[in-house]
């Protein structure tokens, strides 16, 4: 049987045509790398070089247009140049990392405007007259070139909107800004412009919509937006709309409240806002309430602060309100002035922790390191009526050293009303302590209870060990009761 004949595979040399084709493909690939990848890189650091390599590189075109427009505006209105910040680096989307720097001048103007103001924040007519139409057309052409390459480029659309704004075409600007925002909600310039435009038109609902977009996408916009929201909060007509937005518990809510307190002109405004929010599914938190209570107390509105504090207590909580609040240390401090305020100090650690002798209960624990210690930062603001009172409590101690602690009652102006006995030693078990004091009818409406080192040892502040406190209270003493000898 004959076997099939096999022929060995012979290496065939590439023809000149094939070599030419491969060389052309390699050159084409190299050209694409140079004109695309290199141009894209240069667009960030050397836009002019990028345009030399690739005349239609979109990011380089955008940066050229952005720079040209800002230069024109700065030239037309020199005073604006001193307010504006330099252009930031290009981000991954296109032109400017934070467009809010481009509207710093407008933002400063907006802070002083009321919500009902009808004054426009667009560039003044005097400014646009100084700009040659050919210059604006040049910038417009650059933006259009980018849109032809990338039809949904939000940065290019924003540039067209800004040019329309400079031309004083308010309606056209609004449409272009809306188109910009539809392309990218992160276009801060468009969101802010529309926010300001709706404020000037008197449309609070749409203004809040753009404020929410801006605050969700650009956390650094809070200094620009919060003053506008604060003005709305002080309007009986617009506050319900703001409450409706805050009731959705947006991620910027806590930051807004922290800034809000320093923007109001009427100390009762946050109370009205909080009372409206109380009836929603997102009532004010303890931290948000503490912001307002401390703001009032720091501005000496102690009665309003106390009244507000009580307003947000449930019936069960109101039943537990006593002249000295949370004297058993069974709950964590709320952060406001009428509960315990505990801070960190050098050489001493103050906490509310597990009771050393009672399971399931808590006590105030003060731990001293074996070095020079500061006063424990434990205090509570009081609103006691004038007359005779008595402070009582329990303590256990393992303190070592010549120093001890005292509970001090004083007027808010610093006048000391009473000190407890010096609390120290390492005896076993719990002991009672007390201090009687009189509150004058004048000049001492607000008081403070604080824990301090005793003053009998002068500058010697070395102490170590632990001391615990529990069952503290302040009671009103009957004025007719005879004094004990």
mmCIF file with all atom_site columns, N, CA and C in Angstrom, residues 306-354:
data_model
loop_
_atom_site.group_PDB
_atom_site.id
_atom_site.type_symbol
_atom_site.label_atom_id
_atom_site.label_alt_id
_atom_site.label_comp_id
_atom_site.label_asym_id
_atom_site.label_entity_id
_atom_site.label_seq_id
_atom_site.pdbx_PDB_ins_code
_atom_site.Cartn_x
_atom_site.Cartn_y
_atom_site.Cartn_z
_atom_site.occupancy
_atom_site.B_iso_or_equiv
_atom_site.pdbx_formal_charge
_atom_site.auth_seq_id
_atom_site.auth_comp_id
_atom_site.auth_asym_id
_atom_site.auth_atom_id
_atom_site.pdbx_PDB_model_num
ATOM 1   N N  . UNK A 1 306 ? -32.853 76.729 77.037 1.00 0.00 ? 306 UNK A N  1
ATOM 2   C CA . UNK A 1 306 ? -33.494 75.772 77.951 1.00 0.00 ? 306 UNK A CA 1
ATOM 3   C C  . UNK A 1 306 ? -34.909 75.433 77.482 1.00 0.00 ? 306 UNK A C  1
ATOM 4   N N  . UNK A 1 307 ? -35.639 76.442 77.042 1.00 0.00 ? 307 UNK A N  1
ATOM 5   C CA . UNK A 1 307 ? -36.996 76.234 76.547 1.00 0.00 ? 307 UNK A CA 1
ATOM 6   C C  . UNK A 1 307 ? -36.975 75.319 75.317 1.00 0.00 ? 307 UNK A C  1
ATOM 7   N N  . UNK A 1 308 ? -36.032 75.552 74.414 1.00 0.00 ? 308 UNK A N  1
ATOM 8   C CA . UNK A 1 308 ? -35.911 74.713 73.221 1.00 0.00 ? 308 UNK A CA 1
ATOM 9   C C  . UNK A 1 308 ? -35.566 73.281 73.605 1.00 0.00 ? 308 UNK A C  1
ATOM 10  N N  . UNK A 1 309 ? -34.678 73.130 74.546 1.00 0.00 ? 309 UNK A N  1
ATOM 11  C CA . UNK A 1 309 ? -34.288 71.792 75.017 1.00 0.00 ? 309 UNK A CA 1
ATOM 12  C C  . UNK A 1 309 ? -35.506 71.024 75.524 1.00 0.00 ? 309 UNK A C  1
ATOM 13  N N  . UNK A 1 310 ? -36.349 71.695 76.305 1.00 0.00 ? 310 UNK A N  1
ATOM 14  C CA . UNK A 1 310 ? -37.544 71.033 76.831 1.00 0.00 ? 310 UNK A CA 1
ATOM 15  C C  . UNK A 1 310 ? -38.541 70.709 75.728 1.00 0.00 ? 310 UNK A C  1
ATOM 16  N N  . UNK A 1 311 ? -38.613 71.571 74.702 1.00 0.00 ? 311 UNK A N  1
ATOM 17  C CA . UNK A 1 311 ? -39.559 71.358 73.611 1.00 0.00 ? 311 UNK A CA 1
ATOM 18  C C  . UNK A 1 311 ? -39.341 70.027 72.906 1.00 0.00 ? 311 UNK A C  1
ATOM 19  N N  . UNK A 1 312 ? -38.117 69.537 72.912 1.00 0.00 ? 312 UNK A N  1
ATOM 20  C CA . UNK A 1 312 ? -37.808 68.319 72.173 1.00 0.00 ? 312 UNK A CA 1
ATOM 21  C C  . UNK A 1 312 ? -37.661 67.103 73.085 1.00 0.00 ? 312 UNK A C  1
ATOM 22  N N  . UNK A 1 313 ? -38.192 67.214 74.294 1.00 0.00 ? 313 UNK A N  1
ATOM 23  C CA . UNK A 1 313 ? -38.225 66.081 75.211 1.00 0.00 ? 313 UNK A CA 1
ATOM 24  C C  . UNK A 1 313 ? -39.581 65.380 75.108 1.00 0.00 ? 313 UNK A C  1
ATOM 25  N N  . UNK A 1 314 ? -39.556 64.068 75.118 1.00 0.00 ? 314 UNK A N  1
ATOM 26  C CA . UNK A 1 314 ? -40.806 63.312 75.170 1.00 0.00 ? 314 UNK A CA 1
ATOM 27  C C  . UNK A 1 314 ? -41.399 63.427 76.570 1.00 0.00 ? 314 UNK A C  1
ATOM 28  N N  . UNK A 1 315 ? -42.689 63.060 76.745 1.00 0.00 ? 315 UNK A N  1
ATOM 29  C CA . UNK A 1 315 ? -43.275 63.120 78.101 1.00 0.00 ? 315 UNK A CA 1
ATOM 30  C C  . UNK A 1 315 ? -42.478 62.316 79.123 1.00 0.00 ? 315 UNK A C  1
ATOM 31  N N  . UNK A 1 316 ? -41.990 61.151 78.750 1.00 0.00 ? 316 UNK A N  1
ATOM 32  C CA . UNK A 1 316 ? -41.197 60.354 79.686 1.00 0.00 ? 316 UNK A CA 1
ATOM 33  C C  . UNK A 1 316 ? -39.886 61.047 80.029 1.00 0.00 ? 316 UNK A C  1
ATOM 34  N N  . UNK A 1 317 ? -39.279 61.666 79.021 1.00 0.00 ? 317 UNK A N  1
ATOM 35  C CA . UNK A 1 317 ? -38.026 62.373 79.269 1.00 0.00 ? 317 UNK A CA 1
ATOM 36  C C  . UNK A 1 317 ? -38.249 63.607 80.125 1.00 0.00 ? 317 UNK A C  1
ATOM 37  N N  . UNK A 1 318 ? -39.353 64.311 79.908 1.00 0.00 ? 318 UNK A N  1
ATOM 38  C CA . UNK A 1 318 ? -39.651 65.492 80.724 1.00 0.00 ? 318 UNK A CA 1
ATOM 39  C C  . UNK A 1 318 ? -39.820 65.121 82.186 1.00 0.00 ? 318 UNK A C  1
ATOM 40  N N  . UNK A 1 319 ? -40.367 63.934 82.430 1.00 0.00 ? 319 UNK A N  1
ATOM 41  C CA . UNK A 1 319 ? -40.565 63.494 83.814 1.00 0.00 ? 319 UNK A CA 1
ATOM 42  C C  . UNK A 1 319 ? -39.239 63.274 84.519 1.00 0.00 ? 319 UNK A C  1
ATOM 43  N N  . UNK A 1 320 ? -38.172 63.065 83.750 1.00 0.00 ? 320 UNK A N  1
ATOM 44  C CA . UNK A 1 320 ? -36.862 62.828 84.351 1.00 0.00 ? 320 UNK A CA 1
ATOM 45  C C  . UNK A 1 320 ? -35.991 64.082 84.407 1.00 0.00 ? 320 UNK A C  1
ATOM 46  N N  . UNK A 1 321 ? -36.529 65.216 83.961 1.00 0.00 ? 321 UNK A N  1
ATOM 47  C CA . UNK A 1 321 ? -35.771 66.465 84.013 1.00 0.00 ? 321 UNK A CA 1
ATOM 48  C C  . UNK A 1 321 ? -35.771 66.989 85.443 1.00 0.00 ? 321 UNK A C  1
ATOM 49  N N  . UNK A 1 322 ? -34.605 67.163 85.994 1.00 0.00 ? 322 UNK A N  1
ATOM 50  C CA . UNK A 1 322 ? -34.432 67.666 87.355 1.00 0.00 ? 322 UNK A CA 1
ATOM 51  C C  . UNK A 1 322 ? -33.471 68.847 87.324 1.00 0.00 ? 322 UNK A C  1
ATOM 52  N N  . UNK A 1 323 ? -33.371 69.612 88.433 1.00 0.00 ? 323 UNK A N  1
ATOM 53  C CA . UNK A 1 323 ? -32.457 70.768 88.438 1.00 0.00 ? 323 UNK A CA 1
ATOM 54  C C  . UNK A 1 323 ? -31.033 70.410 88.025 1.00 0.00 ? 323 UNK A C  1
ATOM 55  N N  . UNK A 1 324 ? -30.558 69.219 88.431 1.00 0.00 ? 324 UNK A N  1
ATOM 56  C CA . UNK A 1 324 ? -29.278 68.694 87.946 1.00 0.00 ? 324 UNK A CA 1
ATOM 57  C C  . UNK A 1 324 ? -29.614 67.496 87.073 1.00 0.00 ? 324 UNK A C  1
ATOM 58  N N  . UNK A 1 325 ? -29.411 67.621 85.775 1.00 0.00 ? 325 UNK A N  1
ATOM 59  C CA . UNK A 1 325 ? -29.885 66.602 84.832 1.00 0.00 ? 325 UNK A CA 1
ATOM 60  C C  . UNK A 1 325 ? -28.896 65.438 84.740 1.00 0.00 ? 325 UNK A C  1
ATOM 61  N N  . UNK A 1 326 ? -29.448 64.238 84.649 1.00 0.00 ? 326 UNK A N  1
ATOM 62  C CA . UNK A 1 326 ? -28.645 63.031 84.454 1.00 0.00 ? 326 UNK A CA 1
ATOM 63  C C  . UNK A 1 326 ? -27.638 62.845 85.587 1.00 0.00 ? 326 UNK A C  1
ATOM 64  N N  . UNK A 1 327 ? -28.098 63.133 86.810 1.00 0.00 ? 327 UNK A N  1
ATOM 65  C CA . UNK A 1 327 ? -27.203 63.025 87.961 1.00 0.00 ? 327 UNK A CA 1
ATOM 66  C C  . UNK A 1 327 ? -26.769 61.608 88.267 1.00 0.00 ? 327 UNK A C  1
ATOM 67  N N  . UNK A 1 328 ? -27.503 60.617 87.734 1.00 0.00 ? 328 UNK A N  1
ATOM 68  C CA . UNK A 1 328 ? -27.111 59.223 87.938 1.00 0.00 ? 328 UNK A CA 1
ATOM 69  C C  . UNK A 1 328 ? -26.221 58.702 86.840 1.00 0.00 ? 328 UNK A C  1
ATOM 70  N N  . UNK A 1 329 ? -25.932 59.534 85.844 1.00 0.00 ? 329 UNK A N  1
ATOM 71  C CA . UNK A 1 329 ? -25.040 59.185 84.736 1.00 0.00 ? 329 UNK A CA 1
ATOM 72  C C  . UNK A 1 329 ? -25.500 57.922 83.991 1.00 0.00 ? 329 UNK A C  1
ATOM 73  N N  . UNK A 1 330 ? -26.821 57.738 83.906 1.00 0.00 ? 330 UNK A N  1
ATOM 74  C CA . UNK A 1 330 ? -27.350 56.533 83.271 1.00 0.00 ? 330 UNK A CA 1
ATOM 75  C C  . UNK A 1 330 ? -27.522 56.677 81.764 1.00 0.00 ? 330 UNK A C  1
ATOM 76  N N  . UNK A 1 331 ? -27.332 57.849 81.230 1.00 0.00 ? 331 UNK A N  1
ATOM 77  C CA . UNK A 1 331 ? -27.427 58.037 79.779 1.00 0.00 ? 331 UNK A CA 1
ATOM 78  C C  . UNK A 1 331 ? -26.214 58.816 79.299 1.00 0.00 ? 331 UNK A C  1
ATOM 79  N N  . UNK A 1 332 ? -25.894 58.623 78.026 1.00 0.00 ? 332 UNK A N  1
ATOM 80  C CA . UNK A 1 332 ? -24.765 59.351 77.448 1.00 0.00 ? 332 UNK A CA 1
ATOM 81  C C  . UNK A 1 332 ? -25.114 60.824 77.306 1.00 0.00 ? 332 UNK A C  1
ATOM 82  N N  . UNK A 1 333 ? -24.162 61.729 77.500 1.00 0.00 ? 333 UNK A N  1
ATOM 83  C CA . UNK A 1 333 ? -24.453 63.166 77.363 1.00 0.00 ? 333 UNK A CA 1
ATOM 84  C C  . UNK A 1 333 ? -24.994 63.500 75.980 1.00 0.00 ? 333 UNK A C  1
ATOM 85  N N  . UNK A 1 334 ? -25.946 64.419 75.939 1.00 0.00 ? 334 UNK A N  1
ATOM 86  C CA . UNK A 1 334 ? -26.599 64.803 74.691 1.00 0.00 ? 334 UNK A CA 1
ATOM 87  C C  . UNK A 1 334 ? -25.803 65.813 73.894 1.00 0.00 ? 334 UNK A C  1
ATOM 88  N N  . UNK A 1 335 ? -24.833 66.451 74.520 1.00 0.00 ? 335 UNK A N  1
ATOM 89  C CA . UNK A 1 335 ? -24.003 67.424 73.814 1.00 0.00 ? 335 UNK A CA 1
ATOM 90  C C  . UNK A 1 335 ? -24.410 68.865 74.048 1.00 0.00 ? 335 UNK A C  1
ATOM 91  N N  . UNK A 1 336 ? -25.600 69.093 74.611 1.00 0.00 ? 336 UNK A N  1
ATOM 92  C CA . UNK A 1 336 ? -26.067 70.450 74.885 1.00 0.00 ? 336 UNK A CA 1
ATOM 93  C C  . UNK A 1 336 ? -25.571 70.958 76.223 1.00 0.00 ? 336 UNK A C  1
ATOM 94  N N  . UNK A 1 337 ? -25.863 72.218 76.535 1.00 0.00 ? 337 UNK A N  1
ATOM 95  C CA . UNK A 1 337 ? -25.335 72.818 77.766 1.00 0.00 ? 337 UNK A CA 1
ATOM 96  C C  . UNK A 1 337 ? -25.992 72.315 79.039 1.00 0.00 ? 337 UNK A C  1
ATOM 97  N N  . UNK A 1 338 ? -27.221 71.755 78.961 1.00 0.00 ? 338 UNK A N  1
ATOM 98  C CA . UNK A 1 338 ? -27.953 71.374 80.175 1.00 0.00 ? 338 UNK A CA 1
ATOM 99  C C  . UNK A 1 338 ? -27.821 69.890 80.487 1.00 0.00 ? 338 UNK A C  1
ATOM 100 N N  . UNK A 1 339 ? -26.826 69.268 79.932 1.00 0.00 ? 339 UNK A N  1
ATOM 101 C CA . UNK A 1 339 ? -26.414 67.916 80.282 1.00 0.00 ? 339 UNK A CA 1
ATOM 102 C C  . UNK A 1 339 ? -24.911 67.976 80.543 1.00 0.00 ? 339 UNK A C  1
ATOM 103 N N  . UNK A 1 340 ? -24.331 66.867 80.949 1.00 0.00 ? 340 UNK A N  1
ATOM 104 C CA . UNK A 1 340 ? -22.902 66.865 81.239 1.00 0.00 ? 340 UNK A CA 1
ATOM 105 C C  . UNK A 1 340 ? -22.098 67.142 79.978 1.00 0.00 ? 340 UNK A C  1
ATOM 106 N N  . UNK A 1 341 ? -21.122 68.022 80.107 1.00 0.00 ? 341 UNK A N  1
ATOM 107 C CA . UNK A 1 341 ? -20.165 68.279 79.032 1.00 0.00 ? 341 UNK A CA 1
ATOM 108 C C  . UNK A 1 341 ? -18.811 67.813 79.534 1.00 0.00 ? 341 UNK A C  1
ATOM 109 N N  . UNK A 1 342 ? -18.253 66.845 78.827 1.00 0.00 ? 342 UNK A N  1
ATOM 110 C CA . UNK A 1 342 ? -17.006 66.213 79.244 1.00 0.00 ? 342 UNK A CA 1
ATOM 111 C C  . UNK A 1 342 ? -16.002 66.339 78.107 1.00 0.00 ? 342 UNK A C  1
ATOM 112 N N  . UNK A 1 343 ? -14.837 66.887 78.399 1.00 0.00 ? 343 UNK A N  1
ATOM 113 C CA . UNK A 1 343 ? -13.805 67.081 77.375 1.00 0.00 ? 343 UNK A CA 1
ATOM 114 C C  . UNK A 1 343 ? -12.515 66.401 77.818 1.00 0.00 ? 343 UNK A C  1
ATOM 115 N N  . UNK A 1 344 ? -11.567 66.328 76.908 1.00 0.00 ? 344 UNK A N  1
ATOM 116 C CA . UNK A 1 344 ? -10.275 65.689 77.177 1.00 0.00 ? 344 UNK A CA 1
ATOM 117 C C  . UNK A 1 344 ? -9.317  66.717 77.762 1.00 0.00 ? 344 UNK A C  1
ATOM 118 N N  . UNK A 1 345 ? -8.612  66.337 78.788 1.00 0.00 ? 345 UNK A N  1
ATOM 119 C CA . UNK A 1 345 ? -7.605  67.204 79.399 1.00 0.00 ? 345 UNK A CA 1
ATOM 120 C C  . UNK A 1 345 ? -6.313  66.423 79.623 1.00 0.00 ? 345 UNK A C  1
ATOM 121 N N  . UNK A 1 346 ? -5.219  67.133 79.730 1.00 0.00 ? 346 UNK A N  1
ATOM 122 C CA . UNK A 1 346 ? -3.914  66.505 79.920 1.00 0.00 ? 346 UNK A CA 1
ATOM 123 C C  . UNK A 1 346 ? -3.822  65.833 81.292 1.00 0.00 ? 346 UNK A C  1
ATOM 124 N N  . UNK A 1 347 ? -3.402  64.585 81.315 1.00 0.00 ? 347 UNK A N  1
ATOM 125 C CA . UNK A 1 347 ? -3.142  63.884 82.567 1.00 0.00 ? 347 UNK A CA 1
ATOM 126 C C  . UNK A 1 347 ? -4.359  63.323 83.248 1.00 0.00 ? 347 UNK A C  1
ATOM 127 N N  . UNK A 1 348 ? -5.546  63.467 82.656 1.00 0.00 ? 348 UNK A N  1
ATOM 128 C CA . UNK A 1 348 ? -6.761  62.978 83.303 1.00 0.00 ? 348 UNK A CA 1
ATOM 129 C C  . UNK A 1 348 ? -7.736  62.520 82.221 1.00 0.00 ? 348 UNK A C  1
ATOM 130 N N  . UNK A 1 349 ? -8.440  61.447 82.499 1.00 0.00 ? 349 UNK A N  1
ATOM 131 C CA . UNK A 1 349 ? -9.425  60.908 81.560 1.00 0.00 ? 349 UNK A CA 1
ATOM 132 C C  . UNK A 1 349 ? -10.772 60.823 82.274 1.00 0.00 ? 349 UNK A C  1
ATOM 133 N N  . UNK A 1 350 ? -11.774 61.537 81.745 1.00 0.00 ? 350 UNK A N  1
ATOM 134 C CA . UNK A 1 350 ? -13.109 61.585 82.340 1.00 0.00 ? 350 UNK A CA 1
ATOM 135 C C  . UNK A 1 350 ? -14.091 60.879 81.406 1.00 0.00 ? 350 UNK A C  1
ATOM 136 N N  . UNK A 1 351 ? -14.802 59.894 81.929 1.00 0.00 ? 351 UNK A N  1
ATOM 137 C CA . UNK A 1 351 ? -15.753 59.141 81.117 1.00 0.00 ? 351 UNK A CA 1
ATOM 138 C C  . UNK A 1 351 ? -16.952 58.746 81.964 1.00 0.00 ? 351 UNK A C  1
ATOM 139 N N  . UNK A 1 352 ? -18.059 58.429 81.276 1.00 0.00 ? 352 UNK A N  1
ATOM 140 C CA . UNK A 1 352 ? -19.191 57.757 81.905 1.00 0.00 ? 352 UNK A CA 1
ATOM 141 C C  . UNK A 1 352 ? -19.082 56.298 81.525 1.00 0.00 ? 352 UNK A C  1
ATOM 142 N N  . UNK A 1 353 ? -18.862 55.446 82.514 1.00 0.00 ? 353 UNK A N  1
ATOM 143 C CA . UNK A 1 353 ? -18.587 54.039 82.241 1.00 0.00 ? 353 UNK A CA 1
ATOM 144 C C  . UNK A 1 353 ? -19.315 53.159 83.250 1.00 0.00 ? 353 UNK A C  1
ATOM 145 N N  . UNK A 1 354 ? -19.073 51.848 83.180 1.00 0.00 ? 354 UNK A N  1
ATOM 146 C CA . UNK A 1 354 ? -19.764 50.891 84.034 1.00 0.00 ? 354 UNK A CA 1
ATOM 147 C C  . UNK A 1 354 ? -19.503 51.181 85.508 1.00 0.00 ? 354 UNK A C  1
#
